[in-house]
PDB file of C-alpha atoms in Angstrom:
ATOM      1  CA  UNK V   8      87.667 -29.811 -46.118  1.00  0.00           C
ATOM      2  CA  UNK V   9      86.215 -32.851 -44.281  1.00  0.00           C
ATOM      3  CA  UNK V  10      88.909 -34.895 -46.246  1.00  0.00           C
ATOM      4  CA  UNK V  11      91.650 -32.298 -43.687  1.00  0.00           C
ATOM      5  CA  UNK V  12      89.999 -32.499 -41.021  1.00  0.00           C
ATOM      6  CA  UNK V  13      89.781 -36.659 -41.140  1.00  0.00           C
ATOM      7  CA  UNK V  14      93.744 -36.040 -41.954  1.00  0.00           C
ATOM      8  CA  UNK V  15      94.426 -33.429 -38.689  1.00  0.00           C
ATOM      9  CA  UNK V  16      92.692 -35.938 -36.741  1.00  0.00           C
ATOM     10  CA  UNK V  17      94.370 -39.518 -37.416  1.00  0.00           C
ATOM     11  CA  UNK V  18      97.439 -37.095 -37.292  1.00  0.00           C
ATOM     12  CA  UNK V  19      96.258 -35.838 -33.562  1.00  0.00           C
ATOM     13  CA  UNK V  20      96.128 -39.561 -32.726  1.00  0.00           C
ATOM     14  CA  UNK V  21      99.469 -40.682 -33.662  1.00  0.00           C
ATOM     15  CA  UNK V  22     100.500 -38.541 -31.654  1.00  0.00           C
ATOM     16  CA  UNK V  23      98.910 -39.246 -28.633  1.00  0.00           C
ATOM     17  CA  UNK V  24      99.885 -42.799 -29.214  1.00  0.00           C
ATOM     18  CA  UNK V  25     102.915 -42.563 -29.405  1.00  0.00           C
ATOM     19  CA  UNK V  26     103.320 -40.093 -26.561  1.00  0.00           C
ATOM     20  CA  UNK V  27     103.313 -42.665 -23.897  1.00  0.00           C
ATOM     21  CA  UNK V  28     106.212 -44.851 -25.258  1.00  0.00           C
ATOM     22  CA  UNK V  29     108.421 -41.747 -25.100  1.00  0.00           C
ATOM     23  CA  UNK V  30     107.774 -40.529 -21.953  1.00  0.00           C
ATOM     24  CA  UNK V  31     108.623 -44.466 -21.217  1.00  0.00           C
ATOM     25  CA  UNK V  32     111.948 -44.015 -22.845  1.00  0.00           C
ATOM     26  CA  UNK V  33     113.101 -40.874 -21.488  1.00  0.00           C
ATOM     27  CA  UNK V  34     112.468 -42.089 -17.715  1.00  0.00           C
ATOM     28  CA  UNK V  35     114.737 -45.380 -18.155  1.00  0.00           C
ATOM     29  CA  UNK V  36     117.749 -45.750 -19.872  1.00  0.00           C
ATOM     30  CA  UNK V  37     118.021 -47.463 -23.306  1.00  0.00           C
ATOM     31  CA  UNK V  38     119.847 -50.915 -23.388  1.00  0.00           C
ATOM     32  CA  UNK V  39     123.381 -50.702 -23.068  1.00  0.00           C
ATOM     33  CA  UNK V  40     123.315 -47.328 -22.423  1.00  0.00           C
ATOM     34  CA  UNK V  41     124.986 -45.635 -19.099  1.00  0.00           C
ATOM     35  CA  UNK V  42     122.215 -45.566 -15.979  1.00  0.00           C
ATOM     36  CA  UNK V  43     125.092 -44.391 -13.476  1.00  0.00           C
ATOM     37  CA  UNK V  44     128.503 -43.054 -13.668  1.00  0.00           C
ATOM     38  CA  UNK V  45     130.355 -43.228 -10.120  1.00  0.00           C
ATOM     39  CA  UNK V  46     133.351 -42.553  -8.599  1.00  0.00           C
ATOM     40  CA  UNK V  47     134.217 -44.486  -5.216  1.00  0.00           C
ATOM     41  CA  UNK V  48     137.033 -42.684  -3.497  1.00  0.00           C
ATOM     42  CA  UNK V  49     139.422 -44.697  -0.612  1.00  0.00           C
ATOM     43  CA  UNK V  50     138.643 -44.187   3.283  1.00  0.00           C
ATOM     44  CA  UNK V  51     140.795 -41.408   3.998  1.00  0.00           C
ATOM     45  CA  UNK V  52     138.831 -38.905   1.318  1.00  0.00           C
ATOM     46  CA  UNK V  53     135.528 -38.312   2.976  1.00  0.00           C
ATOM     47  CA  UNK V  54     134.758 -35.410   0.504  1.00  0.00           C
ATOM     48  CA  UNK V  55     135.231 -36.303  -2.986  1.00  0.00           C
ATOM     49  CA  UNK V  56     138.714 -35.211  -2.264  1.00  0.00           C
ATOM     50  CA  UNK V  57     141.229 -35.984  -4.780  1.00  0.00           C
ATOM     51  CA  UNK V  58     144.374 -34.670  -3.888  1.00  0.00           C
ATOM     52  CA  UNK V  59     146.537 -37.782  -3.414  1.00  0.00           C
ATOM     53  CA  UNK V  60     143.163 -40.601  -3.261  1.00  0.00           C
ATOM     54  CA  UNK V  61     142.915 -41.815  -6.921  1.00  0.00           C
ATOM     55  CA  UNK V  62     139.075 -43.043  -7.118  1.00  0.00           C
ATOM     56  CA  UNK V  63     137.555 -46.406  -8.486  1.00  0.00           C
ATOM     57  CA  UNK V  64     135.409 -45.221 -11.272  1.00  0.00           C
ATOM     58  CA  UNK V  65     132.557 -47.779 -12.101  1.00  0.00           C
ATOM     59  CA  UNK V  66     129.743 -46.916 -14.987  1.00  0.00           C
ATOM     60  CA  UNK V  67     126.786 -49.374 -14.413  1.00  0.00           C
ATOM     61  CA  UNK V  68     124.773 -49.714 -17.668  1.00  0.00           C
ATOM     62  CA  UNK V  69     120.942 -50.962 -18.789  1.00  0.00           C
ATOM     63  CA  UNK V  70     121.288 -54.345 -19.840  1.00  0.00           C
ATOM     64  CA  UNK V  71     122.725 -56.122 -21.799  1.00  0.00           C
ATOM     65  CA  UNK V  72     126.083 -54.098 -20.384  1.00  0.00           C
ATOM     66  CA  UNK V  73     128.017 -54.919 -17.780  1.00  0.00           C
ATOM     67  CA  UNK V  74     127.503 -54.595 -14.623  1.00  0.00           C
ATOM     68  CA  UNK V  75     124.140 -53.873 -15.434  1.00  0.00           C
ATOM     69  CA  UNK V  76     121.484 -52.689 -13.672  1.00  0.00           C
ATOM     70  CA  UNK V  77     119.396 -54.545 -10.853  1.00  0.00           C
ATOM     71  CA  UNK V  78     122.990 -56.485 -10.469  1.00  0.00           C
ATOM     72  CA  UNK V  79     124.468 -56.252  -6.331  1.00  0.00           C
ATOM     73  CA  UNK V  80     128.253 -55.346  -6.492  1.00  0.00           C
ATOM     74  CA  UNK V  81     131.182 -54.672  -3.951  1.00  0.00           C
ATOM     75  CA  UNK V  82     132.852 -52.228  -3.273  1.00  0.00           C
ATOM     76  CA  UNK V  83     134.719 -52.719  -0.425  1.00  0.00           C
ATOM     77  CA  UNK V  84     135.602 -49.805   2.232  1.00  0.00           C
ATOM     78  CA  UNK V  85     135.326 -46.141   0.698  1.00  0.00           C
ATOM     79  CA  UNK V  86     135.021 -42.759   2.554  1.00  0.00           C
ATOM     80  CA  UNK V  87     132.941 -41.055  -0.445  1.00  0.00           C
ATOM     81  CA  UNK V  88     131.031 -41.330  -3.862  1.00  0.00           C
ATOM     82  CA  UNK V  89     131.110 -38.928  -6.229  1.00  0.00           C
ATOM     83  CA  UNK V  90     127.775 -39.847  -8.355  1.00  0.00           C
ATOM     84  CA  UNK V  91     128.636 -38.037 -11.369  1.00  0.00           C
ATOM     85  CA  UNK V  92     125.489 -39.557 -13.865  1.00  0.00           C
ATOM     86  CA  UNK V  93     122.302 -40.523 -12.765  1.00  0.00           C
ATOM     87  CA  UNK V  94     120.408 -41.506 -15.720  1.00  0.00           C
ATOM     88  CA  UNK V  95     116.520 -40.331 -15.140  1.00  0.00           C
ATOM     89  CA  UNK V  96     114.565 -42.920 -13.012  1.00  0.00           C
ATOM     90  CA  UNK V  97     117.015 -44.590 -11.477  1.00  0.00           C
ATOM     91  CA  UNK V  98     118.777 -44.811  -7.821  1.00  0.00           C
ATOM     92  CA  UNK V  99     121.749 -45.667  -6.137  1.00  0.00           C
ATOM     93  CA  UNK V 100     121.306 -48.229  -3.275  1.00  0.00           C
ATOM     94  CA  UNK V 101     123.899 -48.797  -0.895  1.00  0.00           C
ATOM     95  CA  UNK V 102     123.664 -52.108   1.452  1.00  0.00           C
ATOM     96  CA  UNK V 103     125.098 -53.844   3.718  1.00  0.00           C
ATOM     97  CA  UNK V 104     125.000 -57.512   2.947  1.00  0.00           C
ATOM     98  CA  UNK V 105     126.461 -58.541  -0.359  1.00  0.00           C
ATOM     99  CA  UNK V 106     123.522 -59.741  -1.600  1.00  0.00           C
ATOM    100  CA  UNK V 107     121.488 -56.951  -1.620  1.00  0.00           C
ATOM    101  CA  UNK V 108     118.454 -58.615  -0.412  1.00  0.00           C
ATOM    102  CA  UNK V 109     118.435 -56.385   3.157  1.00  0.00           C
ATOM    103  CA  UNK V 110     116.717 -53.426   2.623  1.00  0.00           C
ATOM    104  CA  UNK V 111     118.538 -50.603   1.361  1.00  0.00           C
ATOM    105  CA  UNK V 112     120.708 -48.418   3.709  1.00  0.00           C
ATOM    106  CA  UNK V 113     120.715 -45.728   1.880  1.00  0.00           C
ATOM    107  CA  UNK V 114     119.312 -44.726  -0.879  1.00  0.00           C
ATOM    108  CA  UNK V 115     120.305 -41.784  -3.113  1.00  0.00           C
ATOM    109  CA  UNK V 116     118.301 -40.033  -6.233  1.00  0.00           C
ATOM    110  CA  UNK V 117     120.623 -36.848  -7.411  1.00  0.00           C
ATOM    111  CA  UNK V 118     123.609 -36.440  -8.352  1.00  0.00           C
ATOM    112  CA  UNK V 119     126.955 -34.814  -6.293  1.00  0.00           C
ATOM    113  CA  UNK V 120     129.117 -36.141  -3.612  1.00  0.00           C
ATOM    114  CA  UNK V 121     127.803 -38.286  -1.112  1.00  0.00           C
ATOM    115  CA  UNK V 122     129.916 -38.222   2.129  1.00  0.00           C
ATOM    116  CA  UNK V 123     130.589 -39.950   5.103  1.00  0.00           C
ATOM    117  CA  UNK V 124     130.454 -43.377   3.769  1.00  0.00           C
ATOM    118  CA  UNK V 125     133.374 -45.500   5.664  1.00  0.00           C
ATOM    119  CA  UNK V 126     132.030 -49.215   6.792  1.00  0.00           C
ATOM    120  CA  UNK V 127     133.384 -52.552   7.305  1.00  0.00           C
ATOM    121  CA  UNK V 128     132.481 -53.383   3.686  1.00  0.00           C
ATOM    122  CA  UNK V 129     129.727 -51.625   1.215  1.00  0.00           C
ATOM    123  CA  UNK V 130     127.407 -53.376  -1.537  1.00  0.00           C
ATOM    124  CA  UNK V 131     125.247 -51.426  -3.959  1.00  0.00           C
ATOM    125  CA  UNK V 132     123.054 -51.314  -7.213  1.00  0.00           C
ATOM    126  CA  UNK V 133     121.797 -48.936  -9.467  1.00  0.00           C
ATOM    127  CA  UNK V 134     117.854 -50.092  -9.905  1.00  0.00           C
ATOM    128  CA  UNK V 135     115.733 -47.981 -12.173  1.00  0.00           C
ATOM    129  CA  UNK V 136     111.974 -48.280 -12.629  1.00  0.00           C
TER     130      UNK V 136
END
């Protein structure tokens, strides 16, 4: 009896050991795997519209992929962005000076079309934490 017990409670441990690591895992994306799939769509679609306005799709990745995470890119002038994946813990930061160091304009944590996003030119990153 004391022999199950000692067993249910090293057992009762693991567990709780190892139940930090996964929680750790779930809220950022593995290496290599997807953190953000996006669609950029051209100044004259303002709502994810795409009748006609063929969008740059981009998928931004944990590294080692690339473009990875943490990484400032361009974009150019769009009018929407369809964030289609949004991998647990991480955001979409738009900017406005292509180095990303400026704080972030916007910054976005769900999924769904974002509108009304038409400037000169538009940076961004996908961090996750």
């Amino acid at each position: 009896m004391v022999a199950i017990q000692s067993l249910v409670s090293v057992l009762a441990m693991a567990l709780v050991a190892n139940a930090a690591p996964a929680e750790i895992v779930a809220r950022v994306p593995n290496p290599g795997d997807i953190a953000a799939g996006l669609k950029f769509f051209p100044a004259g679609a303002l709502n994810c519209d795409q009748s006609g306005k063929v969008p740059t799709v981009v998928s931004v990745f944990a590294p080692p992929g690339t473009p990875s995470t943490g990484t400032c890119l361009s974009i150019g002038q769009y009018g929407s962005v369809a964030i289609d994946t949004l991998a647990r813990g991480c955001v979409f930061e738009k900017h406005l000076a292509g180095n990303c160091v400026d704080p972030a304009f916007t910054v976005y944590t769900t999924t769904g079309c974002k509108t009304g996003e038409a400037a000169p030119a538009n940076f961004y990153r996908i961090v996750c934490t």
